[in-house]
PDB file of C-alpha atoms in Angstrom:
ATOM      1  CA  UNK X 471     115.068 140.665 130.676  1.00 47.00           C
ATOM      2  CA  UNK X 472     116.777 139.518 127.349  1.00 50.00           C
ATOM      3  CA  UNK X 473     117.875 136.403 129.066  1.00 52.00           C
ATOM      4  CA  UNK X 474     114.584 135.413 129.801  1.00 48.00           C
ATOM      5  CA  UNK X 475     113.325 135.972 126.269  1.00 49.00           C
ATOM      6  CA  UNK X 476     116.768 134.238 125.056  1.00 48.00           C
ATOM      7  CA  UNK X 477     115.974 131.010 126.989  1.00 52.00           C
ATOM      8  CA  UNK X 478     111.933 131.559 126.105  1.00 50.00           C
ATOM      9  CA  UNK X 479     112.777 131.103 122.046  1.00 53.00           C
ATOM     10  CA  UNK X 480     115.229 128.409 122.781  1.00 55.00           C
ATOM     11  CA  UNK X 481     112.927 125.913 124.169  1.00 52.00           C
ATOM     12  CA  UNK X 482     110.782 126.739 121.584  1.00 50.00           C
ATOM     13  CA  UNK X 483     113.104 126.120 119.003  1.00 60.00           C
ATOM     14  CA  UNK X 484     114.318 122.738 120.728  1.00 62.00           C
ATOM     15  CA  UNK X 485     110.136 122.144 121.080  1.00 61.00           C
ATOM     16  CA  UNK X 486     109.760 122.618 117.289  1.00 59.00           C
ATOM     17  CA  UNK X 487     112.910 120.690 116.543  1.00 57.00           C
ATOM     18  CA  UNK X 488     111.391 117.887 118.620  1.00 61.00           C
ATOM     19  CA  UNK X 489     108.200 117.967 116.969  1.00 63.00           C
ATOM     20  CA  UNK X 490     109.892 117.956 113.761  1.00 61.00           C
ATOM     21  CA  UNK X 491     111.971 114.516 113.957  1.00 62.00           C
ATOM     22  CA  UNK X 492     109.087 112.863 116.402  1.00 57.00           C
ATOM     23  CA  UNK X 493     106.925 113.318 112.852  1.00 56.00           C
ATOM     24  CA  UNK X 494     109.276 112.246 110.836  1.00 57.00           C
ATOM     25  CA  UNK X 495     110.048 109.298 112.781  1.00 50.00           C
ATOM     26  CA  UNK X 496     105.992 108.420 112.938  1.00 46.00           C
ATOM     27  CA  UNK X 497     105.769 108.383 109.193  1.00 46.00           C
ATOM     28  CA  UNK X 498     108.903 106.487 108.938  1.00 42.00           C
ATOM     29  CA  UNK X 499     106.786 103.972 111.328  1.00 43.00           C
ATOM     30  CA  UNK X 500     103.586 104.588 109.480  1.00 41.00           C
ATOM     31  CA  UNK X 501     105.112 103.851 106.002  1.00 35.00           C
ATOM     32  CA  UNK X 502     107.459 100.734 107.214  1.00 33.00           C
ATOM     33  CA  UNK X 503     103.763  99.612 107.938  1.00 35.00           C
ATOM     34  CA  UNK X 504     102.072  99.888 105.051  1.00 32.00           C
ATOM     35  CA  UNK X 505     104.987  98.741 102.661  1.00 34.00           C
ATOM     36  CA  UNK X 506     104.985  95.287 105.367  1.00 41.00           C
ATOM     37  CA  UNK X 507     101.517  95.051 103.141  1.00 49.00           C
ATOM     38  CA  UNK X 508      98.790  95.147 106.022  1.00 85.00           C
ATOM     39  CA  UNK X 509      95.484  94.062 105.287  1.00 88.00           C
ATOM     40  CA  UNK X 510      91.836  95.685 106.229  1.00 92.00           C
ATOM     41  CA  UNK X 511      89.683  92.639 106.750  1.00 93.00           C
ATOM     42  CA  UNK X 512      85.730  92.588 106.483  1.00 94.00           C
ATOM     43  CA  UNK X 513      83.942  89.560 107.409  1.00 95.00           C
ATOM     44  CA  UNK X 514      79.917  88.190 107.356  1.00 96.00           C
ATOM     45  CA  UNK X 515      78.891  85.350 108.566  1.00 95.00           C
ATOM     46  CA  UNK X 516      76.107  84.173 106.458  1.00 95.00           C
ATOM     47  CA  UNK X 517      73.769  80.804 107.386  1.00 95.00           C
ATOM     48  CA  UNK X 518      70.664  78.896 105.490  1.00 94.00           C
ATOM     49  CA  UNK X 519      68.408  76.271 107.072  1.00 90.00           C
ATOM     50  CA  UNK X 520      69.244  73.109 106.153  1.00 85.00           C
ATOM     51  CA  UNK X 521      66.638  71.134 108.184  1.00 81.00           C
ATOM     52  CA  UNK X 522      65.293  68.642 106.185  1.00 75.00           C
ATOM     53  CA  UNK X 523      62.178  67.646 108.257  1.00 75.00           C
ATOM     54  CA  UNK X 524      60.641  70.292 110.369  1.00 72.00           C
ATOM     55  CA  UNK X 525      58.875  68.124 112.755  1.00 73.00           C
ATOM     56  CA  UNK X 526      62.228  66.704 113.800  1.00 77.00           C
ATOM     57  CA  UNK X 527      63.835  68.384 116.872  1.00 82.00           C
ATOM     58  CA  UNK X 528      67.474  68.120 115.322  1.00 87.00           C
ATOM     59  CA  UNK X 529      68.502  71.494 113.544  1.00 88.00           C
ATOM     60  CA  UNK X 530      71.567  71.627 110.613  1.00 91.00           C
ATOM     61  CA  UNK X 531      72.424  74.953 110.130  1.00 93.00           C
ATOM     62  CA  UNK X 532      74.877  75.997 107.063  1.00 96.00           C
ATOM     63  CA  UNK X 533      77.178  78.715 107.616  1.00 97.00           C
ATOM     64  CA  UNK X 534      79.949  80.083 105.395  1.00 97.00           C
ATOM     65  CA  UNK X 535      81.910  83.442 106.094  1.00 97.00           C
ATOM     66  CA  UNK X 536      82.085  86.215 103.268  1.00 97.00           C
ATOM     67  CA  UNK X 537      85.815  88.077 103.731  1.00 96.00           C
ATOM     68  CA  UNK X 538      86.567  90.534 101.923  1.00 94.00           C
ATOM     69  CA  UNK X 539      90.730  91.521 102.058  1.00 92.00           C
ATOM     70  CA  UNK X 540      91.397  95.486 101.532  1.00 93.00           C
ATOM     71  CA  UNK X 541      95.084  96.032 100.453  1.00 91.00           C
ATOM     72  CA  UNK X 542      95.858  99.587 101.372  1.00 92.00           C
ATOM     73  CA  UNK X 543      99.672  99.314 100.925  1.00 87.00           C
ATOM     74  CA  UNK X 544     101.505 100.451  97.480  1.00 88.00           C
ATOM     75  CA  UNK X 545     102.530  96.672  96.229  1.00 87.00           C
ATOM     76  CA  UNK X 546     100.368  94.079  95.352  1.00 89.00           C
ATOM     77  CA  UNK X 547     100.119  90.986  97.916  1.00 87.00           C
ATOM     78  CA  UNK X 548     100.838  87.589  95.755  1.00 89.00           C
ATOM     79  CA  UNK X 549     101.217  84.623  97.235  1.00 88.00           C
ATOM     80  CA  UNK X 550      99.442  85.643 100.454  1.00 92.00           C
ATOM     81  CA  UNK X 551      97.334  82.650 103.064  1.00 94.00           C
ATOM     82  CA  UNK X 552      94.072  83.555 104.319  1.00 95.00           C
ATOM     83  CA  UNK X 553      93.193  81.071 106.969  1.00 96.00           C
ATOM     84  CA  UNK X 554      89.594  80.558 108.240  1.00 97.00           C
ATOM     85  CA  UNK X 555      88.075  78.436 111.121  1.00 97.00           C
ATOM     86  CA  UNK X 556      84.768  78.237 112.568  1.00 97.00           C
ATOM     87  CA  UNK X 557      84.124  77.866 116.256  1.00 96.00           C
ATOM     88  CA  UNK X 558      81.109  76.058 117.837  1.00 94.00           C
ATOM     89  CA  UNK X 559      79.725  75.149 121.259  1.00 91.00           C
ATOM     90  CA  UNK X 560      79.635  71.702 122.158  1.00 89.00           C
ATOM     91  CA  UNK X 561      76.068  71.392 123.917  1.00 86.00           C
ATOM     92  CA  UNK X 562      77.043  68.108 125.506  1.00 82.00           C
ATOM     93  CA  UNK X 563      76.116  68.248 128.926  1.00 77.00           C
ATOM     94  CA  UNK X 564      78.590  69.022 131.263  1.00 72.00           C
ATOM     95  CA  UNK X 565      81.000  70.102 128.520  1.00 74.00           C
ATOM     96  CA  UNK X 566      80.825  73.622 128.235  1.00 75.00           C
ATOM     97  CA  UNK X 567      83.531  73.949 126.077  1.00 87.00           C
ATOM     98  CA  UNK X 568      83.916  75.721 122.608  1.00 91.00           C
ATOM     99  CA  UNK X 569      85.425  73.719 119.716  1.00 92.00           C
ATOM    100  CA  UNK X 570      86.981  74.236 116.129  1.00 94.00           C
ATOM    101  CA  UNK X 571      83.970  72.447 113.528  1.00 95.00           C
ATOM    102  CA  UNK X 572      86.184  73.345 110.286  1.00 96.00           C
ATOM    103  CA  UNK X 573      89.258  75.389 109.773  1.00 96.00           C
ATOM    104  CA  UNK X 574      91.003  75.834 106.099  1.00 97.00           C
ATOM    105  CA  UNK X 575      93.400  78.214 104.327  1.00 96.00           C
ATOM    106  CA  UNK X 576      93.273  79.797 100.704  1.00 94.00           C
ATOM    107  CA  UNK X 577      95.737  81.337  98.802  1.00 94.00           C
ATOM    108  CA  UNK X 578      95.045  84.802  97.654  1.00 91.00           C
ATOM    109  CA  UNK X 579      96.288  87.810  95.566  1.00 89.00           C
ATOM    110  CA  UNK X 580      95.368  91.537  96.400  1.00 88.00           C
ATOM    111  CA  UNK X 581      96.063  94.123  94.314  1.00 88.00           C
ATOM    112  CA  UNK X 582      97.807  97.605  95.560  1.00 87.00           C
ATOM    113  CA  UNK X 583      96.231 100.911  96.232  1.00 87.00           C
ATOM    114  CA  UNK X 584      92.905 100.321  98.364  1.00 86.00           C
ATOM    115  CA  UNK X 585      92.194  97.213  95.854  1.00 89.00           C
ATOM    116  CA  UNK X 586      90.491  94.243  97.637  1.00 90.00           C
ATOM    117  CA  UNK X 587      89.624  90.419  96.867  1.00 90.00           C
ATOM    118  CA  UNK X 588      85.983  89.007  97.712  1.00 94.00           C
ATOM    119  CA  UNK X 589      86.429  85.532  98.474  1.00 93.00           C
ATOM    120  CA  UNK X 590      83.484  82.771 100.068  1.00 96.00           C
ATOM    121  CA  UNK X 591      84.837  79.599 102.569  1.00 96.00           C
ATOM    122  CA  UNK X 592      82.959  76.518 102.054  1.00 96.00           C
ATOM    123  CA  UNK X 593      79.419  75.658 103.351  1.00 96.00           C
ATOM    124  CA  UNK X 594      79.862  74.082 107.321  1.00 96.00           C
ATOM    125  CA  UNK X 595      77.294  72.350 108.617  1.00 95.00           C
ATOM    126  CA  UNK X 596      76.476  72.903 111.854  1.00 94.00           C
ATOM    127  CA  UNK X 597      73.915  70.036 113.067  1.00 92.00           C
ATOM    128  CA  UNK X 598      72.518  69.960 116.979  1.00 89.00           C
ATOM    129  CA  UNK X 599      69.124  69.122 118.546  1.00 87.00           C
ATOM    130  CA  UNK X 600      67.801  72.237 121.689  1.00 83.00           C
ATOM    131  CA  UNK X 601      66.483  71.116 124.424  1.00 78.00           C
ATOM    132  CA  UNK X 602      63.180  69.826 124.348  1.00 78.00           C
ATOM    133  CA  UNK X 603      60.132  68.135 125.887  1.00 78.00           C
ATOM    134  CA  UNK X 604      58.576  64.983 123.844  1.00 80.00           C
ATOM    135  CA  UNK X 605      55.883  63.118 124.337  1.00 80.00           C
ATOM    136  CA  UNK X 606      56.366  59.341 126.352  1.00 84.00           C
ATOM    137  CA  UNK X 607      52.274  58.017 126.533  1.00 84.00           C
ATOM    138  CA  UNK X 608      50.699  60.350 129.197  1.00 87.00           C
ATOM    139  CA  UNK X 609      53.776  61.829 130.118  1.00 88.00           C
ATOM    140  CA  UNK X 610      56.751  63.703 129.175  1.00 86.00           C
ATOM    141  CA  UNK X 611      60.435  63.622 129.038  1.00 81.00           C
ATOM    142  CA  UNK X 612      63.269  66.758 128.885  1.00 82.00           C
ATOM    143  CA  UNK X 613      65.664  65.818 126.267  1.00 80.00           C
ATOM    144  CA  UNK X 614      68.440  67.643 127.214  1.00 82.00           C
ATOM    145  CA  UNK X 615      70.706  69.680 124.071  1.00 83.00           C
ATOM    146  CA  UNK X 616      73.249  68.009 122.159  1.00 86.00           C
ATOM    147  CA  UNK X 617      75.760  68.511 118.923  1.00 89.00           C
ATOM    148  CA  UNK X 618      77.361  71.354 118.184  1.00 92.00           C
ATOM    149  CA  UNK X 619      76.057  75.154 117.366  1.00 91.00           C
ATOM    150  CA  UNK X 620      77.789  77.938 115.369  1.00 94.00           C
ATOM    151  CA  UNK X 621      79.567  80.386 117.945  1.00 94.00           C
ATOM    152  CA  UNK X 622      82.176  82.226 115.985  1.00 96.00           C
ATOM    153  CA  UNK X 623      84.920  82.786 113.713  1.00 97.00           C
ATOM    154  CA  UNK X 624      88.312  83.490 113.441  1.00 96.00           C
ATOM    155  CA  UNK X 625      90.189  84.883 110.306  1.00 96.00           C
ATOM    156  CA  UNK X 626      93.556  85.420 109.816  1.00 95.00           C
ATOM    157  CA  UNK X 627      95.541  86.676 106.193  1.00 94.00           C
ATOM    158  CA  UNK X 628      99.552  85.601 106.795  1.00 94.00           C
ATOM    159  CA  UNK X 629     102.392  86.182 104.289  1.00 90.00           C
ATOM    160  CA  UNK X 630     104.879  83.113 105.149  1.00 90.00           C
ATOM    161  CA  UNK X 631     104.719  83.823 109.005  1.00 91.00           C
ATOM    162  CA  UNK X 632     104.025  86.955 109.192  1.00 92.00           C
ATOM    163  CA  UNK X 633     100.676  88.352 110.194  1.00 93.00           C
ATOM    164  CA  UNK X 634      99.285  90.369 107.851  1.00 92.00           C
ATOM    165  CA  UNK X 635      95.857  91.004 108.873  1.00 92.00           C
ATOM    166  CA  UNK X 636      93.359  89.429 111.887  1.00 93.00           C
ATOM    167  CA  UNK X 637      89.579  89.345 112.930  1.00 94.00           C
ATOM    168  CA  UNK X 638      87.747  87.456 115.370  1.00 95.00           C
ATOM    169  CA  UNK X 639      83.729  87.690 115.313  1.00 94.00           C
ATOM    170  CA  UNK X 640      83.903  88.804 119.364  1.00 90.00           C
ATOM    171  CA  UNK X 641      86.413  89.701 122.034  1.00 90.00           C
ATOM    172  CA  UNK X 642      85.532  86.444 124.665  1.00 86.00           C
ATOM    173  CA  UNK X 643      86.220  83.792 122.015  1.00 89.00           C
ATOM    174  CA  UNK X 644      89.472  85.788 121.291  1.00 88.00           C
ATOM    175  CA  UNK X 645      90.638  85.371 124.896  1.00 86.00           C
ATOM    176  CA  UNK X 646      89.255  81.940 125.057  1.00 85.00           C
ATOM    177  CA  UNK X 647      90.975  80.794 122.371  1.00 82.00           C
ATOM    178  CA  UNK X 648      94.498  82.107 123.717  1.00 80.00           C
ATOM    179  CA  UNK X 649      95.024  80.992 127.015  1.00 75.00           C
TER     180      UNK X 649
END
């Protein structure tokens, strides 16, 4: 009977001990992390009208993303690139395809400590015409969609070459956008 009890308190010593350094080794991971200066990124994508002529069947659409860059590490991020691009969908028939309308980088600072940087990307316009009937004398014709709609964004906050912080606006243009 004190054998079994013997071997009972040694495995959970050696459980203990194992918790012990698996912890520390996490928060060695946890703060290597932080001090690499990660960044929290919040984006909106914001749009106006810019249709001149509302009888027209041609739509330009504005859009602009609003990023905000959260700094939770303990040094302040100088220096820092925050690249942007905007996606659309080319609604030439037969093209199905999703291309890059405007892309562009800015250089940013973020202070330490949970500090963060509000920052705007230029106005993109966005210009395409639905599909739509019109009027030919008695009859009428299908004009079929064309230019290119907003579908996405993609934003990404680098530090030389190293990845700092990343958002996409939605999973499927992620994976598109990689293969």
């Amino acid at each position: 009977m004190p054998q079994l009890l013997f071997s009972t308190r040694s495995c959970l010593s050696i459980s203990l001990l194992m918790n012990t350094i698996l912890s520390i080794l996490l928060s060695l991971l946890l703060t290597g992390v932080a001090s690499a200066g990660s960044i929290m990124l919040n984006v909106k994508a914001s749009s106006e009208n810019k249709t001149a002529d509302k009888k027209k069947a041609e739509v330009t659409r504005a859009f602009w993303l609003n990023v905000r860059d959260t700094n939770p590490s303990c040094s302040r991020l100088e220096g820092v690139t925050l690249k942007w691009t905007l996606f659309a969908a080319n609604l030439r028939r037969g093209a199905d395809s999703i291309v890059v309308e405007k892309s562009g980088d800015i250089k940013i600072s973020v202070d330490a400590n949970g500090r963060y940087a509000d920052l705007t990307t230029p106005k993109v316009a966005f210009v395409y015409t639905p599909m739509h009937s019109e009027r030919k004398g008695r009859s009428s014709i299908t004009v079929e969609e064309a230019g290119h709609r907003y579908h996405g964004y993609h934003v990404q906050v680098l530090n030389g070459d190293v990845l700092l912080g990343e958002l996409w606006s939605n999973e499927a243009l992620r994976k598109q956008q990689l293969k």
